[in-house]
Amino acid sequence: MPETPGPGTPAARPHLTGTVVHGAGRGHGLGFPTANIAAGPDSPVPPAAVYSGWVVRHRTGAAHPATISVGSNPTFCDTADVHVEAYCHDLAEDVYGERVTVWFAERIRDTVKFPSPAALVRAVREDVRRSEAVLASDRGRRVRDDALAAHRGTITTP
């Protein structure tokens, strides 16, 4: 599995391509609707954590700024399965069934179990704030530009 970028690493390459599927719906109920992504068979899933990155929709070619959770949703303790959920900061429409590629810009924090959904919401608000700062930086813009170039086929990805 490729290394997941950390602070100060060069622009990332796509880590995950998959299809948006229905999840449990908790993100929407908490105020952060997520695109649940079923990774393709040749698409390695990075270690459990919260990341900042870009979600590129194959249908439209648009790159959406995102805060991405990879993990088993430990606050709700209802599964050991690893989920990839992307909260796209600027996307309000349903994207079920669409193919997407997730480009990881930076790891924000480890996945942890919170004492309550309210504590989780407070943490997610801070995650989104941190993610927006990363994505607005030179590094975040380089990752976005690489994502768009790869989608257009003007660069190749490993």
PDB file of C-alpha atoms in Angstrom:
ATOM      1  CA  MET A   1       0.000   0.000   0.000  1.00  0.00           C
ATOM      2  CA  PRO A   2       1.370   3.449  -0.850  1.00  0.00           C
ATOM      3  CA  GLU A   3       2.351   5.860   1.883  1.00  0.00           C
ATOM      4  CA  THR A   4      -0.326   8.327   2.901  1.00  0.00           C
ATOM      5  CA  PRO A   5       1.005  11.884   2.723  1.00  0.00           C
ATOM      6  CA  GLY A   6       1.807  13.661   5.933  1.00  0.00           C
ATOM      7  CA  PRO A   7       2.571  17.300   6.598  1.00  0.00           C
ATOM      8  CA  GLY A   8       5.279  18.639   4.327  1.00  0.00           C
ATOM      9  CA  THR A   9       5.291  15.725   1.848  1.00  0.00           C
ATOM     10  CA  PRO A  10       5.206  16.331  -1.920  1.00  0.00           C
ATOM     11  CA  ALA A  11       1.873  16.534  -3.721  1.00  0.00           C
ATOM     12  CA  ALA A  12      -0.081  13.329  -3.317  1.00  0.00           C
ATOM     13  CA  ARG A  13      -1.137  10.834  -5.950  1.00  0.00           C
ATOM     14  CA  PRO A  14      -4.645   9.361  -5.921  1.00  0.00           C
ATOM     15  CA  HIS A  15      -5.061   6.840  -3.187  1.00  0.00           C
ATOM     16  CA  LEU A  16      -8.492   5.556  -3.843  1.00  0.00           C
ATOM     17  CA  THR A  17     -10.946   5.174  -6.703  1.00  0.00           C
ATOM     18  CA  GLY A  18     -14.391   3.772  -6.114  1.00  0.00           C
ATOM     19  CA  THR A  19     -18.139   4.172  -6.307  1.00  0.00           C
ATOM     20  CA  VAL A  20     -20.335   6.264  -4.005  1.00  0.00           C
ATOM     21  CA  VAL A  21     -22.710   3.971  -2.113  1.00  0.00           C
ATOM     22  CA  HIS A  22     -25.397   4.434   0.548  1.00  0.00           C
ATOM     23  CA  GLY A  23     -24.158   4.466   4.143  1.00  0.00           C
ATOM     24  CA  ALA A  24     -25.934   4.534   7.488  1.00  0.00           C
ATOM     25  CA  GLY A  25     -27.008   8.173   7.026  1.00  0.00           C
ATOM     26  CA  ARG A  26     -25.460   9.348  10.283  1.00  0.00           C
ATOM     27  CA  GLY A  27     -23.283  12.025   8.636  1.00  0.00           C
ATOM     28  CA  HIS A  28     -26.342  13.786   7.262  1.00  0.00           C
ATOM     29  CA  GLY A  29     -28.033  13.630  10.655  1.00  0.00           C
ATOM     30  CA  LEU A  30     -24.957  15.183  12.286  1.00  0.00           C
ATOM     31  CA  GLY A  31     -24.832  18.032   9.762  1.00  0.00           C
ATOM     32  CA  PHE A  32     -22.005  16.595   7.650  1.00  0.00           C
ATOM     33  CA  PRO A  33     -23.478  14.517   4.810  1.00  0.00           C
ATOM     34  CA  THR A  34     -20.812  12.199   3.464  1.00  0.00           C
ATOM     35  CA  ALA A  35     -20.185  10.333   0.254  1.00  0.00           C
ATOM     36  CA  ASN A  36     -19.511   6.747   1.313  1.00  0.00           C
ATOM     37  CA  ILE A  37     -17.000   5.302  -1.120  1.00  0.00           C
ATOM     38  CA  ALA A  38     -16.649   1.599  -1.896  1.00  0.00           C
ATOM     39  CA  ALA A  39     -13.039   1.265  -3.016  1.00  0.00           C
ATOM     40  CA  GLY A  40     -12.342  -0.607  -6.216  1.00  0.00           C
ATOM     41  CA  PRO A  41     -10.449  -3.916  -5.997  1.00  0.00           C
ATOM     42  CA  ASP A  42      -7.155  -2.364  -7.155  1.00  0.00           C
ATOM     43  CA  SER A  43      -7.479   0.706  -4.954  1.00  0.00           C
ATOM     44  CA  PRO A  44      -5.687   0.453  -1.612  1.00  0.00           C
ATOM     45  CA  VAL A  45      -7.371   2.056   1.387  1.00  0.00           C
ATOM     46  CA  PRO A  46      -5.027   4.169   3.549  1.00  0.00           C
ATOM     47  CA  PRO A  47      -4.695   3.652   7.308  1.00  0.00           C
ATOM     48  CA  ALA A  48      -7.575   4.694   9.555  1.00  0.00           C
ATOM     49  CA  ALA A  49      -7.452   8.457  10.142  1.00  0.00           C
ATOM     50  CA  VAL A  50      -9.080  11.745   9.170  1.00  0.00           C
ATOM     51  CA  TYR A  51      -7.582  13.413   6.092  1.00  0.00           C
ATOM     52  CA  SER A  52      -7.946  16.528   3.993  1.00  0.00           C
ATOM     53  CA  GLY A  53      -8.162  16.011   0.256  1.00  0.00           C
ATOM     54  CA  TRP A  54     -10.050  16.341  -2.987  1.00  0.00           C
ATOM     55  CA  VAL A  55     -12.837  14.194  -4.414  1.00  0.00           C
ATOM     56  CA  VAL A  56     -12.881  14.178  -8.218  1.00  0.00           C
ATOM     57  CA  ARG A  57     -16.180  13.124  -9.791  1.00  0.00           C
ATOM     58  CA  HIS A  58     -15.515  11.128 -12.954  1.00  0.00           C
ATOM     59  CA  ARG A  59     -18.843  12.182 -14.497  1.00  0.00           C
ATOM     60  CA  THR A  60     -18.248  15.942 -14.192  1.00  0.00           C
ATOM     61  CA  GLY A  61     -14.475  16.229 -13.766  1.00  0.00           C
ATOM     62  CA  ALA A  62     -15.050  18.564 -10.806  1.00  0.00           C
ATOM     63  CA  ALA A  63     -12.666  18.470  -7.832  1.00  0.00           C
ATOM     64  CA  HIS A  64     -14.452  19.036  -4.508  1.00  0.00           C
ATOM     65  CA  PRO A  65     -12.592  19.996  -1.304  1.00  0.00           C
ATOM     66  CA  ALA A  66     -13.200  17.312   1.287  1.00  0.00           C
ATOM     67  CA  THR A  67     -12.576  16.086   4.792  1.00  0.00           C
ATOM     68  CA  ILE A  68     -12.241  12.315   4.610  1.00  0.00           C
ATOM     69  CA  SER A  69     -12.703   9.749   7.364  1.00  0.00           C
ATOM     70  CA  VAL A  70     -11.209   6.292   6.962  1.00  0.00           C
ATOM     71  CA  GLY A  71     -12.102   3.881   9.742  1.00  0.00           C
ATOM     72  CA  SER A  72     -14.718   1.827  11.536  1.00  0.00           C
ATOM     73  CA  ASN A  73     -16.806   4.654  13.066  1.00  0.00           C
ATOM     74  CA  PRO A  74     -15.680   3.843  16.633  1.00  0.00           C
ATOM     75  CA  THR A  75     -17.995   6.402  18.269  1.00  0.00           C
ATOM     76  CA  PHE A  76     -20.985   4.299  17.198  1.00  0.00           C
ATOM     77  CA  CYS A  77     -19.339   0.871  17.787  1.00  0.00           C
ATOM     78  CA  ASP A  78     -21.635  -0.876  15.334  1.00  0.00           C
ATOM     79  CA  THR A  79     -19.117  -2.450  12.972  1.00  0.00           C
ATOM     80  CA  ALA A  80     -15.500  -3.431  12.585  1.00  0.00           C
ATOM     81  CA  ASP A  81     -15.666  -2.788   8.833  1.00  0.00           C
ATOM     82  CA  VAL A  82     -13.512   0.031   7.503  1.00  0.00           C
ATOM     83  CA  HIS A  83     -15.467   2.796   5.763  1.00  0.00           C
ATOM     84  CA  VAL A  84     -14.249   5.646   3.560  1.00  0.00           C
ATOM     85  CA  GLU A  85     -16.501   8.683   3.974  1.00  0.00           C
ATOM     86  CA  ALA A  86     -15.867  12.057   2.342  1.00  0.00           C
ATOM     87  CA  TYR A  87     -17.600  15.235   3.464  1.00  0.00           C
ATOM     88  CA  CYS A  88     -17.376  17.465   0.379  1.00  0.00           C
ATOM     89  CA  HIS A  89     -17.349  21.047   1.632  1.00  0.00           C
ATOM     90  CA  ASP A  90     -19.066  22.472  -1.471  1.00  0.00           C
ATOM     91  CA  LEU A  91     -21.377  19.687  -2.635  1.00  0.00           C
ATOM     92  CA  ALA A  92     -25.067  19.465  -1.765  1.00  0.00           C
ATOM     93  CA  GLU A  93     -26.346  17.073  -4.449  1.00  0.00           C
ATOM     94  CA  ASP A  94     -26.624  13.296  -4.237  1.00  0.00           C
ATOM     95  CA  VAL A  95     -23.804  11.477  -5.985  1.00  0.00           C
ATOM     96  CA  TYR A  96     -24.886   7.871  -5.359  1.00  0.00           C
ATOM     97  CA  GLY A  97     -23.574   5.480  -7.978  1.00  0.00           C
ATOM     98  CA  GLU A  98     -20.927   7.884  -9.269  1.00  0.00           C
ATOM     99  CA  ARG A  99     -17.283   6.888  -9.716  1.00  0.00           C
ATOM    100  CA  VAL A 100     -14.872   9.137  -7.836  1.00  0.00           C
ATOM    101  CA  THR A 101     -11.177   9.371  -7.132  1.00  0.00           C
ATOM    102  CA  VAL A 102     -10.062  10.588  -3.709  1.00  0.00           C
ATOM    103  CA  TRP A 103      -6.785  12.489  -3.558  1.00  0.00           C
ATOM    104  CA  PHE A 104      -5.357  12.708  -0.039  1.00  0.00           C
ATOM    105  CA  ALA A 105      -3.509  15.944   0.736  1.00  0.00           C
ATOM    106  CA  GLU A 106      -2.707  15.532   4.437  1.00  0.00           C
ATOM    107  CA  ARG A 107      -3.514  13.417   7.470  1.00  0.00           C
ATOM    108  CA  ILE A 108      -5.326  15.557  10.048  1.00  0.00           C
ATOM    109  CA  ARG A 109      -5.639  13.227  13.029  1.00  0.00           C
ATOM    110  CA  ASP A 110      -6.146   9.644  14.156  1.00  0.00           C
ATOM    111  CA  THR A 111      -9.607   8.106  14.227  1.00  0.00           C
ATOM    112  CA  VAL A 112     -10.829   8.004  17.823  1.00  0.00           C
ATOM    113  CA  LYS A 113     -13.929   7.059  19.793  1.00  0.00           C
ATOM    114  CA  PHE A 114     -15.727  10.134  21.150  1.00  0.00           C
ATOM    115  CA  PRO A 115     -17.829  10.064  24.345  1.00  0.00           C
ATOM    116  CA  SER A 116     -20.903  11.351  22.508  1.00  0.00           C
ATOM    117  CA  PRO A 117     -22.185  12.370  19.079  1.00  0.00           C
ATOM    118  CA  ALA A 118     -21.987  16.021  20.240  1.00  0.00           C
ATOM    119  CA  ALA A 119     -18.269  15.631  20.967  1.00  0.00           C
ATOM    120  CA  LEU A 120     -17.819  14.053  17.530  1.00  0.00           C
ATOM    121  CA  VAL A 121     -19.580  17.016  15.872  1.00  0.00           C
ATOM    122  CA  ARG A 122     -17.258  19.467  17.663  1.00  0.00           C
ATOM    123  CA  ALA A 123     -14.234  17.500  16.445  1.00  0.00           C
ATOM    124  CA  VAL A 124     -15.550  17.295  12.877  1.00  0.00           C
ATOM    125  CA  ARG A 125     -16.052  21.070  12.804  1.00  0.00           C
ATOM    126  CA  GLU A 126     -12.380  21.481  13.734  1.00  0.00           C
ATOM    127  CA  ASP A 127     -11.357  18.812  11.190  1.00  0.00           C
ATOM    128  CA  VAL A 128     -13.181  20.721   8.437  1.00  0.00           C
ATOM    129  CA  ARG A 129     -11.550  23.989   9.507  1.00  0.00           C
ATOM    130  CA  ARG A 130      -8.103  22.372   9.402  1.00  0.00           C
ATOM    131  CA  SER A 131      -8.872  20.655   6.097  1.00  0.00           C
ATOM    132  CA  GLU A 132      -9.949  23.945   4.506  1.00  0.00           C
ATOM    133  CA  ALA A 133      -6.665  25.538   5.578  1.00  0.00           C
ATOM    134  CA  VAL A 134      -4.625  22.684   4.088  1.00  0.00           C
ATOM    135  CA  LEU A 135      -6.563  22.743   0.818  1.00  0.00           C
ATOM    136  CA  ALA A 136      -6.211  26.535   0.501  1.00  0.00           C
ATOM    137  CA  SER A 137      -2.424  26.272   0.875  1.00  0.00           C
ATOM    138  CA  ASP A 138       0.046  25.979  -2.006  1.00  0.00           C
ATOM    139  CA  ARG A 139       0.365  22.282  -1.242  1.00  0.00           C
ATOM    140  CA  GLY A 140      -3.410  21.742  -1.269  1.00  0.00           C
ATOM    141  CA  ARG A 141      -3.739  23.580  -4.577  1.00  0.00           C
ATOM    142  CA  ARG A 142      -0.926  21.454  -6.082  1.00  0.00           C
ATOM    143  CA  VAL A 143      -2.768  18.285  -5.069  1.00  0.00           C
ATOM    144  CA  ARG A 144      -5.966  19.649  -6.656  1.00  0.00           C
ATOM    145  CA  ASP A 145      -4.091  20.567  -9.847  1.00  0.00           C
ATOM    146  CA  ASP A 146      -2.529  17.084  -9.995  1.00  0.00           C
ATOM    147  CA  ALA A 147      -5.971  15.529  -9.489  1.00  0.00           C
ATOM    148  CA  LEU A 148      -7.501  17.543 -12.309  1.00  0.00           C
ATOM    149  CA  ALA A 149      -4.556  16.882 -14.636  1.00  0.00           C
ATOM    150  CA  ALA A 150      -4.791  13.144 -13.947  1.00  0.00           C
ATOM    151  CA  HIS A 151      -8.524  13.210 -14.628  1.00  0.00           C
ATOM    152  CA  ARG A 152      -7.913  14.936 -17.967  1.00  0.00           C
ATOM    153  CA  GLY A 153      -5.204  12.369 -18.748  1.00  0.00           C
ATOM    154  CA  THR A 154      -2.411  14.910 -18.956  1.00  0.00           C
ATOM    155  CA  ILE A 155      -0.380  13.148 -16.261  1.00  0.00           C
ATOM    156  CA  THR A 156      -0.207   9.504 -15.308  1.00  0.00           C
ATOM    157  CA  THR A 157      -0.721   8.234 -11.803  1.00  0.00           C
ATOM    158  CA  PRO A 158       1.168   5.406 -10.153  1.00  0.00           C
TER     159      PRO A 158
END
